[in-house]
mmCIF file of C-alpha atoms and ligand atoms in Angstrom:
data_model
loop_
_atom_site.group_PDB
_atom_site.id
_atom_site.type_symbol
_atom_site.label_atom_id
_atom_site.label_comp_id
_atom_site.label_asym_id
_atom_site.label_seq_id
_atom_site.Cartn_x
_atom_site.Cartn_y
_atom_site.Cartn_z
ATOM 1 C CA UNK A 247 7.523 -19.891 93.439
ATOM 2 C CA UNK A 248 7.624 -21.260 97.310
ATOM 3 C CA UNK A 249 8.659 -18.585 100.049
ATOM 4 C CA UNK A 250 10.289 -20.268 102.669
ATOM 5 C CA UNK A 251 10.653 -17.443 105.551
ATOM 6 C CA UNK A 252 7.734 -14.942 105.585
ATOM 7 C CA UNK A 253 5.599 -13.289 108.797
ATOM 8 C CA UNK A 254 2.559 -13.637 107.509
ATOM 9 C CA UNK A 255 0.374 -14.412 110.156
ATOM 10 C CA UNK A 256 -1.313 -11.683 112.057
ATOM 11 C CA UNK A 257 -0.911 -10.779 115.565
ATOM 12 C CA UNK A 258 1.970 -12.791 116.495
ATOM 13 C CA UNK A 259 5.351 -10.681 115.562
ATOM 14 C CA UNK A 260 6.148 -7.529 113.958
ATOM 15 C CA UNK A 261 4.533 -8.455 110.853
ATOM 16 C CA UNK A 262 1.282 -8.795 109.926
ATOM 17 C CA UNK A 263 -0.877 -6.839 112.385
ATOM 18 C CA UNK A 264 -4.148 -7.441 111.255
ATOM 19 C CA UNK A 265 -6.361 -10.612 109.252
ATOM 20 C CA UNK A 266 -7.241 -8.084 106.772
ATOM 21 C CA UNK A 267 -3.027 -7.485 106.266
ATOM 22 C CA UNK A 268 -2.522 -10.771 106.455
ATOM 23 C CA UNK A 269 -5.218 -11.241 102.935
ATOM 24 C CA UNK A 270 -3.481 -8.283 101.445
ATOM 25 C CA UNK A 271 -0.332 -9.947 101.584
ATOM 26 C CA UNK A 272 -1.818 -13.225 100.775
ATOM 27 C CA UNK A 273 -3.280 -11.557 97.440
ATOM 28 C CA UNK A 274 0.299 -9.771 96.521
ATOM 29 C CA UNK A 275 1.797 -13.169 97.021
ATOM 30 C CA UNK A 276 -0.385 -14.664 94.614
ATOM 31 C CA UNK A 277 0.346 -11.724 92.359
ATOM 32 C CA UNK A 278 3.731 -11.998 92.009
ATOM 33 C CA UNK A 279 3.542 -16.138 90.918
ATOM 34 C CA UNK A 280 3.673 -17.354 94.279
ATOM 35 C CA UNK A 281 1.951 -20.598 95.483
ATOM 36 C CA UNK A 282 3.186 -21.502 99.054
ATOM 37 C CA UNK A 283 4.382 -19.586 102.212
ATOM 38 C CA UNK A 284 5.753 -20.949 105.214
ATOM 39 C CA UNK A 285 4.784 -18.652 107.391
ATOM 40 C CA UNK A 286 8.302 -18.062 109.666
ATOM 41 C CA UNK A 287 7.019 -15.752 113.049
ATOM 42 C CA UNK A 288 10.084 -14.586 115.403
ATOM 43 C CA UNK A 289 10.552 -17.366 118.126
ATOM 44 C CA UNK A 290 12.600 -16.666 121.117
ATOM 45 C CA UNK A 291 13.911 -13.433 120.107
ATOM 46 C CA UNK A 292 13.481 -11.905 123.052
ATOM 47 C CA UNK A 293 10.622 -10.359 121.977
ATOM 48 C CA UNK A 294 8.297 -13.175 120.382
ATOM 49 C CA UNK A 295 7.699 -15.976 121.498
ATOM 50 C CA UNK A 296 5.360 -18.176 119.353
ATOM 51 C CA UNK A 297 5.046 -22.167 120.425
ATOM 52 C CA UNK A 298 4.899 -24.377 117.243
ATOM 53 C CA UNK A 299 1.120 -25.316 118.537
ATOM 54 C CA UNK A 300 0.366 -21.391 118.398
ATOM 55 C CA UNK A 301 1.763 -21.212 114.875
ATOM 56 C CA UNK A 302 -0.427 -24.255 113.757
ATOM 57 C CA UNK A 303 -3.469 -23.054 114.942
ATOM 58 C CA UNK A 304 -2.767 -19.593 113.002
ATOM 59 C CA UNK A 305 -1.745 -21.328 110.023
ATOM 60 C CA UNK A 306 -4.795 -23.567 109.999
ATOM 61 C CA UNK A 307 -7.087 -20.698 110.052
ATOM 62 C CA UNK A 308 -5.603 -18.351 107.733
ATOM 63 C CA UNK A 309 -5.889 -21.076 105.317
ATOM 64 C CA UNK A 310 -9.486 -21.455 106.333
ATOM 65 C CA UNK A 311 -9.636 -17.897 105.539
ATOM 66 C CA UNK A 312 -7.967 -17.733 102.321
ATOM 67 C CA UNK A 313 -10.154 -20.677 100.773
ATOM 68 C CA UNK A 314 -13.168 -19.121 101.750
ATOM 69 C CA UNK A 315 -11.760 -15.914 99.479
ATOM 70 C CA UNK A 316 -10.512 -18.160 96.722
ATOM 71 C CA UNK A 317 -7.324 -17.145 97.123
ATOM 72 C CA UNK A 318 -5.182 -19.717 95.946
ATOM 73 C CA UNK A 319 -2.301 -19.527 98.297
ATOM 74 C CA UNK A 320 -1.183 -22.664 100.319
ATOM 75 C CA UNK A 321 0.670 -21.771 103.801
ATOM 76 C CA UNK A 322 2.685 -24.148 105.928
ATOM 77 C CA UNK A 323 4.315 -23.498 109.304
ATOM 78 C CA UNK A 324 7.591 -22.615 110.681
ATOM 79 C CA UNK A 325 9.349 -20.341 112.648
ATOM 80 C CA UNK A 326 12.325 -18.143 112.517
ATOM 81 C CA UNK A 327 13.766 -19.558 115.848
ATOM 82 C CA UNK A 328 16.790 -17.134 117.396
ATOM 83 C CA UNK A 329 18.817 -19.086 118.386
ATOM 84 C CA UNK A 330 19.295 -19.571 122.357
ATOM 85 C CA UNK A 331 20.752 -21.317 124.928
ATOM 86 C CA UNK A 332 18.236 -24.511 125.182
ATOM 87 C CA UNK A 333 17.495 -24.584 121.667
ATOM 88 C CA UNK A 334 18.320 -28.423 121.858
ATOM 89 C CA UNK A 335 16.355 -29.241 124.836
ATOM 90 C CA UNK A 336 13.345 -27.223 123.033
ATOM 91 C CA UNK A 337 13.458 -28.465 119.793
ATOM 92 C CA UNK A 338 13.413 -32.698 121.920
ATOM 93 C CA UNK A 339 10.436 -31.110 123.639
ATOM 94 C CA UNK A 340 8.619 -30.151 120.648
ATOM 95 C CA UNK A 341 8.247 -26.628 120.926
ATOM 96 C CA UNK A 342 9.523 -25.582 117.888
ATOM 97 C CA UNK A 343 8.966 -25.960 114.405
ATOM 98 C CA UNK A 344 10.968 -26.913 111.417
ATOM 99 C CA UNK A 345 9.881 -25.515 108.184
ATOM 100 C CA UNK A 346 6.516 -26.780 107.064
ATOM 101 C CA UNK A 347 7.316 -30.092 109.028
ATOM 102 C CA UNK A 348 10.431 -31.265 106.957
ATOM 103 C CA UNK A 349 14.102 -31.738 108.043
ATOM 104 C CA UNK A 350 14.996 -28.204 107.590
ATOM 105 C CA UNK A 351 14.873 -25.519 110.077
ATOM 106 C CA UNK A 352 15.375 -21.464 110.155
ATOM 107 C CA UNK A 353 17.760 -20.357 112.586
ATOM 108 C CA UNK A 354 18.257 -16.257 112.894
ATOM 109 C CA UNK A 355 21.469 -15.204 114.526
ATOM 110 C CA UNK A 356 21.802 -11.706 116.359
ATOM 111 C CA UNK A 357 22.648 -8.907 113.570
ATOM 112 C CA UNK A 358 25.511 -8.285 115.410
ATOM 113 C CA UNK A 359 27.502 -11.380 116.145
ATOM 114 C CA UNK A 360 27.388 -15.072 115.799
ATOM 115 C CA UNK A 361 26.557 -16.925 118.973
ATOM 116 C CA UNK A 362 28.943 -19.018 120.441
ATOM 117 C CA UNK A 363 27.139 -22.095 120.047
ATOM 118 C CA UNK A 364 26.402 -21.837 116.321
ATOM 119 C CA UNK A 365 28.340 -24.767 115.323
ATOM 120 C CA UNK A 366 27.551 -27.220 118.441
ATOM 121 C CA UNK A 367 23.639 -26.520 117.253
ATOM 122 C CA UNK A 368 24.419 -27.023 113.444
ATOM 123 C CA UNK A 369 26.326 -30.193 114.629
ATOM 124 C CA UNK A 370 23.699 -31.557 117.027
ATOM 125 C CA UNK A 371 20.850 -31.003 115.391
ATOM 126 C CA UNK A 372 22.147 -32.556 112.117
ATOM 127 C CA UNK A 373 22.418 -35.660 113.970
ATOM 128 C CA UNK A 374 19.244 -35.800 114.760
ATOM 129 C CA UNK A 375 18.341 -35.249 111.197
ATOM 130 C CA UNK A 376 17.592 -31.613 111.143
ATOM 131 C CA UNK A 377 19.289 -29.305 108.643
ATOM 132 C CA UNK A 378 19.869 -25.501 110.047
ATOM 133 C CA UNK A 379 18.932 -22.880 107.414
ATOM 134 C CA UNK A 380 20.469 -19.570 108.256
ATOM 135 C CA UNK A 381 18.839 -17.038 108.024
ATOM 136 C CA UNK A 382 20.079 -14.024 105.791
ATOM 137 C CA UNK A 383 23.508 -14.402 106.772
ATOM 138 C CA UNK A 384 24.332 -11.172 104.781
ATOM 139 C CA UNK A 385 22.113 -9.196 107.369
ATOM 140 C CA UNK A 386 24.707 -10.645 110.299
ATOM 141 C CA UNK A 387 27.969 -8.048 110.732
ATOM 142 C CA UNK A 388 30.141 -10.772 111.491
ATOM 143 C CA UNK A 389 29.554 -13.241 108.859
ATOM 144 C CA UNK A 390 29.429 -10.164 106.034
ATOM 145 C CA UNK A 391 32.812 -9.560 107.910
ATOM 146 C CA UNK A 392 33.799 -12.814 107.766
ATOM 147 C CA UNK A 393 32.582 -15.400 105.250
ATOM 148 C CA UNK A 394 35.152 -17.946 105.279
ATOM 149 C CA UNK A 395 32.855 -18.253 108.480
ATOM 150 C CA UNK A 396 29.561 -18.930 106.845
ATOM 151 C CA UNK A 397 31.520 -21.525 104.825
ATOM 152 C CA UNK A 398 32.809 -22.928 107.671
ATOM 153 C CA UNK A 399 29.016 -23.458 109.034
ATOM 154 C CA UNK A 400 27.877 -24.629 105.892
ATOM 155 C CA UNK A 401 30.732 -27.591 105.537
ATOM 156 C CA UNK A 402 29.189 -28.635 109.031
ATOM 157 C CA UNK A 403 26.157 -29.207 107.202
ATOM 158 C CA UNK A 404 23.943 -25.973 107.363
ATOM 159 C CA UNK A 405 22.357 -24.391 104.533
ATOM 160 C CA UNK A 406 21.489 -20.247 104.185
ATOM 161 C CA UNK A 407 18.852 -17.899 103.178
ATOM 162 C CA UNK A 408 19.180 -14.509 101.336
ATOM 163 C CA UNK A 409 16.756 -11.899 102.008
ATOM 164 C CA UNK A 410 15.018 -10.211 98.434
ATOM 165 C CA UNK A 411 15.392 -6.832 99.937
ATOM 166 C CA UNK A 412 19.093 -7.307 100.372
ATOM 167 C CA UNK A 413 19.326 -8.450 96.808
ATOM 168 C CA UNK A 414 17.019 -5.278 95.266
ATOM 169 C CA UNK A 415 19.426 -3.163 97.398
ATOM 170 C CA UNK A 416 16.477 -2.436 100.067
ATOM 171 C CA UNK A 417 18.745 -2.630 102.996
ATOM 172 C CA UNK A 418 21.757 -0.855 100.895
ATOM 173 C CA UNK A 419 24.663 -0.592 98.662
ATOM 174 C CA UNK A 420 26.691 -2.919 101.240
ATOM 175 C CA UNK A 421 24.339 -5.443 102.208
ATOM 176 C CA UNK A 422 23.464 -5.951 98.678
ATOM 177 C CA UNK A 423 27.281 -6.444 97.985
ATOM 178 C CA UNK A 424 27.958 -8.429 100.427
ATOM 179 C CA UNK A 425 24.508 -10.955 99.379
ATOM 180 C CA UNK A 426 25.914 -11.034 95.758
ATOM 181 C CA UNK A 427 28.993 -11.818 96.761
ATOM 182 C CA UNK A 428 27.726 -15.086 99.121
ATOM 183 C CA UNK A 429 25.575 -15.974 96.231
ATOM 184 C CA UNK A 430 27.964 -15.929 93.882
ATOM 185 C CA UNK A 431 30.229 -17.702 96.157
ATOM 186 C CA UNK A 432 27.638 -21.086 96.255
ATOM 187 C CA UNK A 433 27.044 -19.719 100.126
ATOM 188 C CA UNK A 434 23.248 -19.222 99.373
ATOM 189 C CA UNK A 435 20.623 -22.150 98.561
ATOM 190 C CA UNK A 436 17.317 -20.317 99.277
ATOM 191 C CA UNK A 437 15.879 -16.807 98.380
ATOM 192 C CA UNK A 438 13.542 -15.773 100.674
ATOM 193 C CA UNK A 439 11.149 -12.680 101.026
ATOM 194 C CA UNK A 440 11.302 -12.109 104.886
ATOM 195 C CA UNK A 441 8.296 -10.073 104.110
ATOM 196 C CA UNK A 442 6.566 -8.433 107.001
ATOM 197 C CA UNK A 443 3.550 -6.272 105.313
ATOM 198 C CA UNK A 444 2.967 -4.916 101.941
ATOM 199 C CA UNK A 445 4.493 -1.613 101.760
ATOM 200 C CA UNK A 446 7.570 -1.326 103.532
ATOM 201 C CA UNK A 447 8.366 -4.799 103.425
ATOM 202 C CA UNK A 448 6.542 -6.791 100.681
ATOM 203 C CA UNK A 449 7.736 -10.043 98.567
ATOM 204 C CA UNK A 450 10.024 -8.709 96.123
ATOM 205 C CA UNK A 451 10.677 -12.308 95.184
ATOM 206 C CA UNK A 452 10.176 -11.856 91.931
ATOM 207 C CA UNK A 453 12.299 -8.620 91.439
ATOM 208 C CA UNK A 454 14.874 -10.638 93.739
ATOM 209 C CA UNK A 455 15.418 -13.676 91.340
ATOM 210 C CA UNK A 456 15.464 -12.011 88.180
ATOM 211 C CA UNK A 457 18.372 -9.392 89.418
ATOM 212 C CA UNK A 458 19.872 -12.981 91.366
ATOM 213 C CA UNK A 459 20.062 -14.164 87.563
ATOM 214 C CA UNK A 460 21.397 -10.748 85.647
ATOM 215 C CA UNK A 461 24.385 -10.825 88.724
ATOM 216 C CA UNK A 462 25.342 -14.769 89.324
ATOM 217 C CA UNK A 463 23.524 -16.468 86.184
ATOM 218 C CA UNK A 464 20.520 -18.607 85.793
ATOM 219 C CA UNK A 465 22.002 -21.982 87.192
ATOM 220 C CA UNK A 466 22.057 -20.076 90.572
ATOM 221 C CA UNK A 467 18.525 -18.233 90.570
ATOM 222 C CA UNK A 468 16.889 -22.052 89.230
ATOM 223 C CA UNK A 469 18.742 -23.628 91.959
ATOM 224 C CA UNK A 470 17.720 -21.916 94.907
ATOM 225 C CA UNK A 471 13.870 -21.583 93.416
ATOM 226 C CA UNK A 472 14.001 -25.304 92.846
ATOM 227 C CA UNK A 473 15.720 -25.624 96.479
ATOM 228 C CA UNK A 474 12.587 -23.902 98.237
ATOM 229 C CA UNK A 475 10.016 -26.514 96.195
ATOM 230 C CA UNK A 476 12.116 -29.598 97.652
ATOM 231 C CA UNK A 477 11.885 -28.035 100.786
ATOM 232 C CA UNK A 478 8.145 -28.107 100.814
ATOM 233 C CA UNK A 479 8.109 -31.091 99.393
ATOM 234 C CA UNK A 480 9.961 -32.723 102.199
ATOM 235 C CA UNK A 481 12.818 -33.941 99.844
ATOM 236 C CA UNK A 482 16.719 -33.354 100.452
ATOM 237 C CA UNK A 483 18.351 -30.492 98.768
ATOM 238 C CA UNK A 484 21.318 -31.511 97.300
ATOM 239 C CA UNK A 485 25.011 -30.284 98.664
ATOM 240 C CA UNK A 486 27.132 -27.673 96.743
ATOM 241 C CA UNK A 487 30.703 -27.036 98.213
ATOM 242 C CA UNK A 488 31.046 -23.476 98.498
ATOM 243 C CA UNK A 489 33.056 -22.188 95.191
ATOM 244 C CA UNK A 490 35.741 -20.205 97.097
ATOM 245 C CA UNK A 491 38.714 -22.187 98.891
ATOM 246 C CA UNK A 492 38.644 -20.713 102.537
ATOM 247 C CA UNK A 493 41.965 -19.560 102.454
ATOM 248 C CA UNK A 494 41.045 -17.112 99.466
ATOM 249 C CA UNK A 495 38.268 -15.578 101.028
ATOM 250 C CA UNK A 496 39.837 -12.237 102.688
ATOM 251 C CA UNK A 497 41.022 -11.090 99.157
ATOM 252 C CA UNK A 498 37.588 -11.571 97.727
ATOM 253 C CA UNK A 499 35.824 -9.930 100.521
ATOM 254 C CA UNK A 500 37.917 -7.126 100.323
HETATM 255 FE FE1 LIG B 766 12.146 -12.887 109.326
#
C-alpha cells in the first residue's frame, strides 16, 4: 500500500517529534504492508511553515536513515499546504511541493469553513497542470454540511482524501458517517493515514480499507489503493463523476 498524506518527518509539525519516532513509525508502516509515504508536513497553517527545500532535505535523510536500518520503506515529499491567499504566486515561485513531485497536490481547508477562493485555486492551478487533492473533506463542517459542495469542487477538476481514523470511527460516530457517505457517493479517490505518531494517531490503513470494503464494496477500496500507486508513479488517475446528481444530495445527507 502507498500513503499519500502522512507527518512523518521529525521536528517540523505536530507529528513526529523525534528521529527515533520518526523509525517507530517507519517500522509500523512497514508492518501493516506499507511500501511508500509521502511525507505531507503542515505548510502555511499558521503554525508551520515548511519550504519544499526544507521538506527535501528531511526526506533525503530519513531515507538515509531508514536504509542504514534496513527498513524497507521508501518516502517521497509533499506537503499538506493550507490553503492561503498567495497560494498561486507561491506555488510559480517554487515554494511548495506537490506530492512526491507529480501533478497532484494536498490542499487542507480550515475545519470550519471553505475559503473563498477554493474554486479560483482548483481552477488555476489545473491549468497549469496541477490537480488539488483535498484533504479529508469529511473533517471540514461545511462540506460534511454540504456535499453537493465537494461535488461541485470535484467537477472543477479536484480530487479528495479520506482520513483512516474517520473511517475506523476515530474521530466519531458522525465523521465516520459522513466519510462513508462521500465514499460511497464516488466523492473519495484516496485513503490516507494522516498519521502523526504511533499511538494516538498511527496508520490504520489497513483497518481503514478493509472496513472501506465491508461498507462501499471492493471496487471502491481497490480503486482508491490503486489511485495512491498512480500517484507515486506520476501517472493520471482516472475521472469518476460523482454517483449522486447534485440536486439529490440534501435528501441523502439528511
Ligand atoms: Fe495531515
Amino acid at each position: 500500500m502507498v500513503d499519500i498524506h502522512a507527518h512523518l518527518l521529525p521536528f517540523l509539525d505536530d507529528g513526529s517529534s523525534s528521529l527515533e519516532e520518526s523509525l517507530e513509525m517507519a517500522d509500523m508502516a512497514v508492518s501493516e504492508g506499507i511500501t511508500a509515504v509521502i511525507a505531507t508536513p503542515h505548510h502555511a497553517n499558521g503554525i508551520y511553515d515548511n519550504e519544499a527545500s526544507r521538506v527535501r532535505e528531511e526526506v533525503a535523510s530519513l531515507q538515509k536513515l531508514l536504509e542504514l536500518r534496513n527498513i524497507p520503506l521508501k518516502v517521497a515529499s509533499g506537503q499538506e499546504i493550507r490553503g492561503f491567499n498567495d497560494l498561486l504566486r507561491d506555488y510559480e515561485r517554487g515554494t511548495l511541493l506537490t506530492l512526491a513531485d507529480s501533478s497532484y497536490l494536498l490542499l487542507e481547508f480550515p475545519s470550519g469553513q471553505v475559503p473563498a477562493k477554493a474554486k479560483e485555486w482548483i481552477y488555476e492551478l489545473g491549468l497549469s497542470g496541477v490537480t488539488v487533492v483535498i484533504a479529508h473533506p469529511e473533517r471540514n463542517k461545511e462540506l460534511a454540511a454540504s456535499p453537493e459542495k465537494l461535488a461541485d469542487f470535484i467537477e472543477a477538476g479536484a480530487l479528495a482524501q479520506v482520513t483512516s481514523h474517520s473511517l475506523t470511527g476515530g474521530f466519531g460516530r458522525s465523521v465516520q458517517k459522513t466519510a462513508l457517505q462521500m465514499c460511497r457517493s464516488r466523492l473519495i479517490h484516496f485513503v490516507a493515514s494522516d498519521a502523526h505518531n504511533v499511538k494516538a494517531r498511527p496508520f490504520a490503513l489497513r483497518e481503514a480499507y478493509s472496513l472501506l470494503e465491508k461498507e462501499a464494496g471492493k471496487e471502491l477500496a481497490d480503486s482508491c489503493r490503486r489511485n495512491s500507486e498512480l500517484l507515486l508513479a506520476g501517472e493520471a488517475i482516472p475521472y469518476e463523476e460523482p454517483l449522486l446528481p447534485k440536486k439529490r444530495w440534501s435528501f441523502f445527507s439528511k
